[in-house]
Amino acid sequence: MTNVPNITLNNGVEIPQFGFGVYKMQDKDEFMNVMKMVFEAGYRHIDTAAYYGNEEWLGQAIKESGIAREDFFITSKLWNADHGYEETKVAFEKTMKRLDLDYLDLYLIHWPSDHYVETWKAMEEFYKQGRIKAIGVSNFQIHHLEDLMSQTEVIPVINQIETHPYFQQDELREFMSKNNIAHEAWGPLGQGKSNLLTEPILVKIAENHNKSVGQIILRWHVQRGTIVFPKSVHKSRLEQNIDVFDFELTDQEMKDIKGLETGKRLSGDPDDVEFLKESAKKKID
Ligand code: NAD
């Protein structure tokens, strides 16, 4: 078993700093097989979303695992087509029905599409009823967070944002840290969309520690205090990914990685209003 530390969120809830994300896992047989390996490797924190289309399979995998519900930390997200007070109530009930769970550990607004304030107010109610242990957001910029916090009561526990050595999010991180909002990194390995995994500086650091480049990147996230949940459907990779708690990057290595910032995203921009509008057309059953 691994020794994944917990991070305490601003409402006192504890979240394992290392988890597994299930984006783009859309084949049921593969999903069920991979989840067996994932639980076996020691992962207990799983990140899904209504949009990923696999909440129902995750619920089944949890039941079949025989592991106690309270040992898991399960996150799901409200999709862009479901914003609004009443819409959120319906979407959340559907998510819970698909997962077939009594409570959700963390529920996030997936993107800051229109009407996220009304969405949040519905989420606050479920939170107060105890049906969700913690509520947060994803892909929120500073101005979205300021806007949300000025109109609502509960401060988000987390903001889940694209983060990797090429896009480190320092300004947003500082704002989040000041407001006690934890940082979750999505696409922590760059989603295979760049040369990150063959970046010479990272290759050199990997040689120093006799680790893979993937492990160096994940260790960098962990050392910055970020919560991560990389995805892999391969046993050897998903086992090595979580195995980053027995070594430490030096200050110089952390500095060298800081120098890799490009200022460029590899994926969707939360300030791209057209992108948000288009994505909100995709309804989830
Ligand atoms: P990632 O950076 O985790 O990259 C995943 C890809 O990296 C895999 O497909 C695999 O090919 C490769 N990989 C994994 N381990 C590797 C290793 N050790 N060596 C080499 N290659 C390796 O990207 P992701 O899956 O998009 O992000 C992780 C999770 O973040 C998702 O599964 C999802 O849960 C979440 N996510 C959230 C949002 C959001 O908008 N909130 C967006 C994207 C992803």
XYZ file of C-alpha atoms and ligand atoms in Angstrom:
329
model
C 0.000 0.000 0.000
C 1.091 3.571 -0.586
C 1.533 6.357 1.934
C -0.522 9.124 0.322
C -0.856 12.104 2.698
C -4.155 13.889 3.268
C -4.677 17.608 2.755
C -7.124 19.376 5.062
C -9.585 21.568 3.171
C -10.928 24.918 4.451
C -13.995 23.196 5.961
C -11.942 20.545 7.806
C -12.598 17.711 5.321
C -9.517 15.649 4.452
C -8.684 14.705 0.863
C -5.950 12.272 -0.229
C -3.390 14.378 -2.108
C -2.994 11.724 -4.773
C -5.851 10.190 -6.742
C -6.895 8.771 -10.099
C -8.805 10.632 -12.841
C -11.151 8.754 -15.175
C -11.550 11.215 -18.063
C -11.876 9.531 -21.486
C -12.372 6.058 -20.046
C -15.390 5.178 -22.115
C -15.206 1.405 -22.533
C -16.975 -0.374 -19.709
C -14.905 -3.592 -19.681
C -11.676 -1.640 -19.729
C -12.993 0.691 -17.013
C -13.912 -2.171 -14.663
C -10.525 -3.878 -15.221
C -8.524 -0.706 -14.751
C -10.373 0.200 -11.550
C -9.444 -3.172 -10.024
C -5.767 -2.380 -10.700
C -6.240 1.177 -9.416
C -7.699 0.059 -6.070
C -5.061 -2.689 -5.812
C -2.334 -0.069 -6.322
C -3.705 1.857 -3.326
C -5.690 4.677 -4.946
C -8.783 5.669 -2.950
C -9.446 9.156 -4.340
C -11.227 9.066 -7.715
C -12.054 12.085 -9.876
C -14.975 11.759 -12.305
C -17.622 14.084 -13.800
C -21.105 13.777 -15.241
C -19.482 14.731 -18.556
C -17.167 11.681 -18.532
C -20.114 9.297 -18.877
C -18.720 6.733 -16.448
C -20.264 7.626 -13.055
C -22.426 4.493 -13.122
C -19.443 2.215 -13.735
C -17.497 3.933 -10.964
C -20.362 3.259 -8.542
C -20.316 -0.416 -9.561
C -16.533 -0.659 -9.269
C -16.687 0.787 -5.744
C -19.305 -1.787 -4.701
C -17.474 -4.697 -6.298
C -14.206 -3.686 -4.597
C -15.524 -4.667 -1.161
C -13.680 -1.618 0.236
C -15.681 0.456 2.752
C -17.379 3.568 1.352
C -15.728 5.804 3.951
C -12.284 4.742 2.730
C -12.971 6.370 -0.646
C -12.891 10.026 -1.631
C -15.170 10.508 -4.651
C -15.391 13.700 -6.709
C -17.871 14.471 -9.458
C -18.676 17.635 -11.411
C -21.710 19.494 -12.645
C -21.649 19.900 -16.431
C -21.959 23.190 -18.346
C -25.431 22.386 -19.722
C -26.805 22.012 -16.187
C -26.175 25.461 -14.695
C -28.966 27.207 -12.753
C -30.604 26.593 -9.367
C -33.299 24.072 -10.374
C -31.118 22.510 -13.082
C -28.378 21.828 -10.543
C -30.800 20.069 -8.220
C -31.835 17.734 -11.042
C -28.245 17.180 -12.250
C -26.973 16.361 -8.749
C -29.748 13.799 -8.150
C -28.882 12.147 -11.469
C -25.199 11.987 -10.557
C -26.034 10.408 -7.183
C -28.368 7.901 -8.832
C -25.692 6.915 -11.358
C -23.005 6.613 -8.664
C -25.517 4.944 -6.326
C -23.870 6.515 -3.273
C -25.414 8.005 -0.104
C -23.132 11.023 -0.147
C -20.529 12.616 -2.386
C -17.163 13.713 -0.987
C -16.648 16.618 -3.387
C -18.867 18.220 -6.025
C -17.366 20.773 -8.405
C -18.715 23.244 -10.934
C -16.911 21.905 -14.030
C -16.536 25.268 -15.848
C -17.608 28.871 -15.082
C -20.465 28.887 -17.614
C -23.344 31.378 -17.221
C -25.444 31.159 -14.030
C -22.730 29.595 -11.863
C -23.903 31.707 -8.881
C -27.396 30.113 -8.939
C -25.704 26.728 -9.381
C -23.577 27.368 -6.301
C -26.621 28.273 -4.201
C -28.160 24.868 -4.941
C -24.844 23.179 -4.139
C -24.679 25.059 -0.829
C -28.033 23.527 0.135
C -26.874 19.965 -0.581
C -23.695 20.718 1.346
C -25.634 21.940 4.377
C -27.808 18.817 4.242
C -24.647 16.677 4.396
C -25.235 15.073 1.026
C -21.973 16.589 -0.230
C -19.021 16.803 2.196
C -17.283 19.638 0.328
C -18.075 21.897 -2.634
C -15.682 23.524 -5.048
C -15.102 24.772 -8.551
C -13.013 23.987 -11.595
C -11.522 26.214 -14.276
C -12.318 29.390 -12.330
C -10.081 32.411 -12.930
C -9.473 35.020 -10.211
C -12.357 37.182 -11.448
C -14.760 34.208 -11.413
C -13.766 33.374 -7.830
C -14.124 36.985 -6.698
C -17.526 37.228 -8.355
C -18.749 33.942 -6.826
C -17.461 34.701 -3.329
C -18.993 38.189 -3.324
C -22.482 36.753 -3.890
C -22.525 33.508 -1.910
C -21.886 32.150 1.560
C -19.674 29.060 1.371
C -16.089 29.564 0.143
C -15.068 26.898 -2.409
C -12.718 24.337 -0.862
C -10.917 23.687 -4.150
C -10.311 25.064 -7.621
C -9.387 22.329 -10.127
C -7.338 23.881 -12.953
C -5.051 22.914 -15.818
C -1.572 22.767 -14.289
C 1.747 21.238 -15.386
C 5.352 22.462 -15.672
C 4.536 24.321 -18.925
C 1.553 26.110 -17.293
C 2.133 26.528 -13.583
C -0.671 28.952 -12.664
C 1.401 30.959 -10.158
C -0.824 34.049 -10.037
C -4.030 32.064 -9.570
C -2.278 29.825 -7.017
C -1.322 32.847 -4.954
C -4.890 34.156 -4.963
C -6.204 30.712 -4.009
C -3.667 30.324 -1.236
C -4.628 33.717 0.249
C -8.279 32.652 0.224
C -7.611 29.157 1.581
C -8.775 27.440 -1.621
C -6.806 24.249 -2.345
C -5.230 23.656 -5.744
C -6.129 20.577 -7.788
C -4.192 20.053 -11.032
C -5.898 18.577 -14.052
C -3.793 17.392 -16.973
C -0.875 17.116 -14.520
C 1.249 15.311 -17.120
C 0.203 17.609 -19.951
C -2.377 15.128 -21.332
C 0.139 13.854 -23.910
C -0.413 17.083 -25.877
C 3.162 18.407 -25.750
C 6.791 17.313 -25.455
C 6.639 17.576 -21.682
C 7.524 13.925 -21.105
C 10.712 14.234 -23.184
C 11.710 17.696 -21.907
C 15.542 17.533 -21.478
C 15.558 19.286 -18.078
C 13.045 16.780 -16.725
C 14.910 13.841 -18.302
C 18.071 14.982 -16.504
C 16.261 15.300 -13.147
C 14.708 11.862 -13.695
C 18.204 10.408 -14.188
C 19.386 12.086 -10.952
C 16.695 10.226 -8.990
C 16.481 7.055 -11.053
C 12.774 7.767 -11.636
C 10.653 8.298 -14.760
C 9.868 11.776 -16.102
C 6.212 11.169 -15.194
C 7.228 10.551 -11.574
C 9.351 13.732 -11.523
C 6.421 15.836 -12.739
C 4.031 14.263 -10.246
C 6.541 14.722 -7.409
C 6.864 18.415 -8.400
C 3.080 18.808 -8.052
C 3.082 17.035 -4.684
C 5.971 19.146 -3.374
C 4.080 22.328 -4.304
C 1.198 21.077 -2.149
C -1.100 20.461 -5.138
C -3.643 17.647 -5.301
C -3.177 15.412 -8.401
C -4.988 12.501 -10.070
C -3.228 11.454 -13.291
C -4.910 8.960 -15.578
C -3.385 5.835 -17.083
C -5.000 2.593 -18.175
C -1.686 0.705 -17.955
C -0.861 -1.222 -14.787
C 2.857 -0.338 -14.705
C 2.185 3.380 -15.219
C -0.657 3.712 -12.757
C 1.522 1.914 -10.192
C 4.571 4.109 -10.806
C 2.512 7.311 -10.837
C 1.402 6.949 -7.217
C 4.889 5.844 -6.162
C 6.330 9.338 -5.607
C 6.506 9.533 -1.833
C 9.987 8.065 -1.270
C 12.145 10.836 -2.765
C 12.391 14.619 -2.818
C 13.336 17.157 -5.500
C 16.057 19.592 -4.447
C 15.489 23.372 -4.306
C 17.601 23.702 -7.465
C 15.505 21.076 -9.279
C 12.303 22.849 -8.226
C 13.825 26.094 -9.584
C 14.801 24.438 -12.881
C 11.223 23.205 -13.322
C 9.903 26.688 -12.506
C 11.880 27.881 -15.528
C 9.810 25.670 -17.867
C 6.759 27.969 -17.647
C 5.534 28.923 -21.139
C 2.437 30.940 -20.196
C 0.460 28.796 -22.662
C -2.426 26.449 -21.960
C -2.608 23.094 -23.717
C -6.384 22.887 -23.339
C -9.623 24.897 -22.979
C -9.550 28.547 -21.852
C -12.070 29.484 -19.101
C -12.224 33.031 -20.511
C -13.233 31.769 -23.969
C -16.941 32.575 -23.834
C -17.660 30.914 -27.214
C -16.078 27.663 -26.014
C -18.221 27.746 -22.868
C -21.379 28.433 -24.882
C -20.652 25.602 -27.344
C -19.863 23.107 -24.563
C -23.129 23.972 -22.791
C -25.032 22.609 -25.805
C -23.918 19.080 -24.993
C -26.665 17.702 -22.757
C -26.059 14.774 -20.434
C -28.883 12.226 -19.956
P -2.903 13.643 -17.660
O -1.980 14.793 -17.688
O -3.113 12.861 -16.414
O -2.428 12.724 -18.831
C -2.976 11.480 -19.054
C -2.197 10.794 -20.159
O -0.812 10.734 -19.806
C -2.673 9.349 -20.281
O -3.614 9.252 -21.298
C -1.412 8.585 -20.563
O -1.314 8.423 -21.950
C -0.288 9.477 -20.120
N 0.431 8.943 -18.932
C -0.075 8.662 -17.709
N 0.879 8.266 -16.875
C 2.040 8.279 -17.582
C 3.387 7.977 -17.274
N 3.757 7.559 -16.052
N 4.310 8.110 -18.247
C 3.961 8.535 -19.465
N 2.720 8.838 -19.830
C 1.755 8.720 -18.893
O -4.310 14.170 -18.231
P -5.828 13.959 -17.856
O -6.205 12.530 -17.771
O -6.600 14.787 -18.807
O -5.928 14.635 -16.416
C -6.071 13.887 -15.211
C -7.479 13.975 -14.699
O -7.845 15.353 -14.509
C -8.557 13.470 -15.678
O -8.605 12.075 -15.772
C -9.783 14.108 -15.069
O -10.193 13.389 -13.921
C -9.258 15.480 -14.681
N -9.523 16.523 -15.714
C -10.316 17.580 -15.374
C -10.584 18.589 -16.282
C -11.438 19.739 -15.871
O -11.818 20.547 -16.732
N -11.761 19.886 -14.614
C -10.048 18.526 -17.576
C -9.243 17.434 -17.912
C -8.968 16.455 -16.958
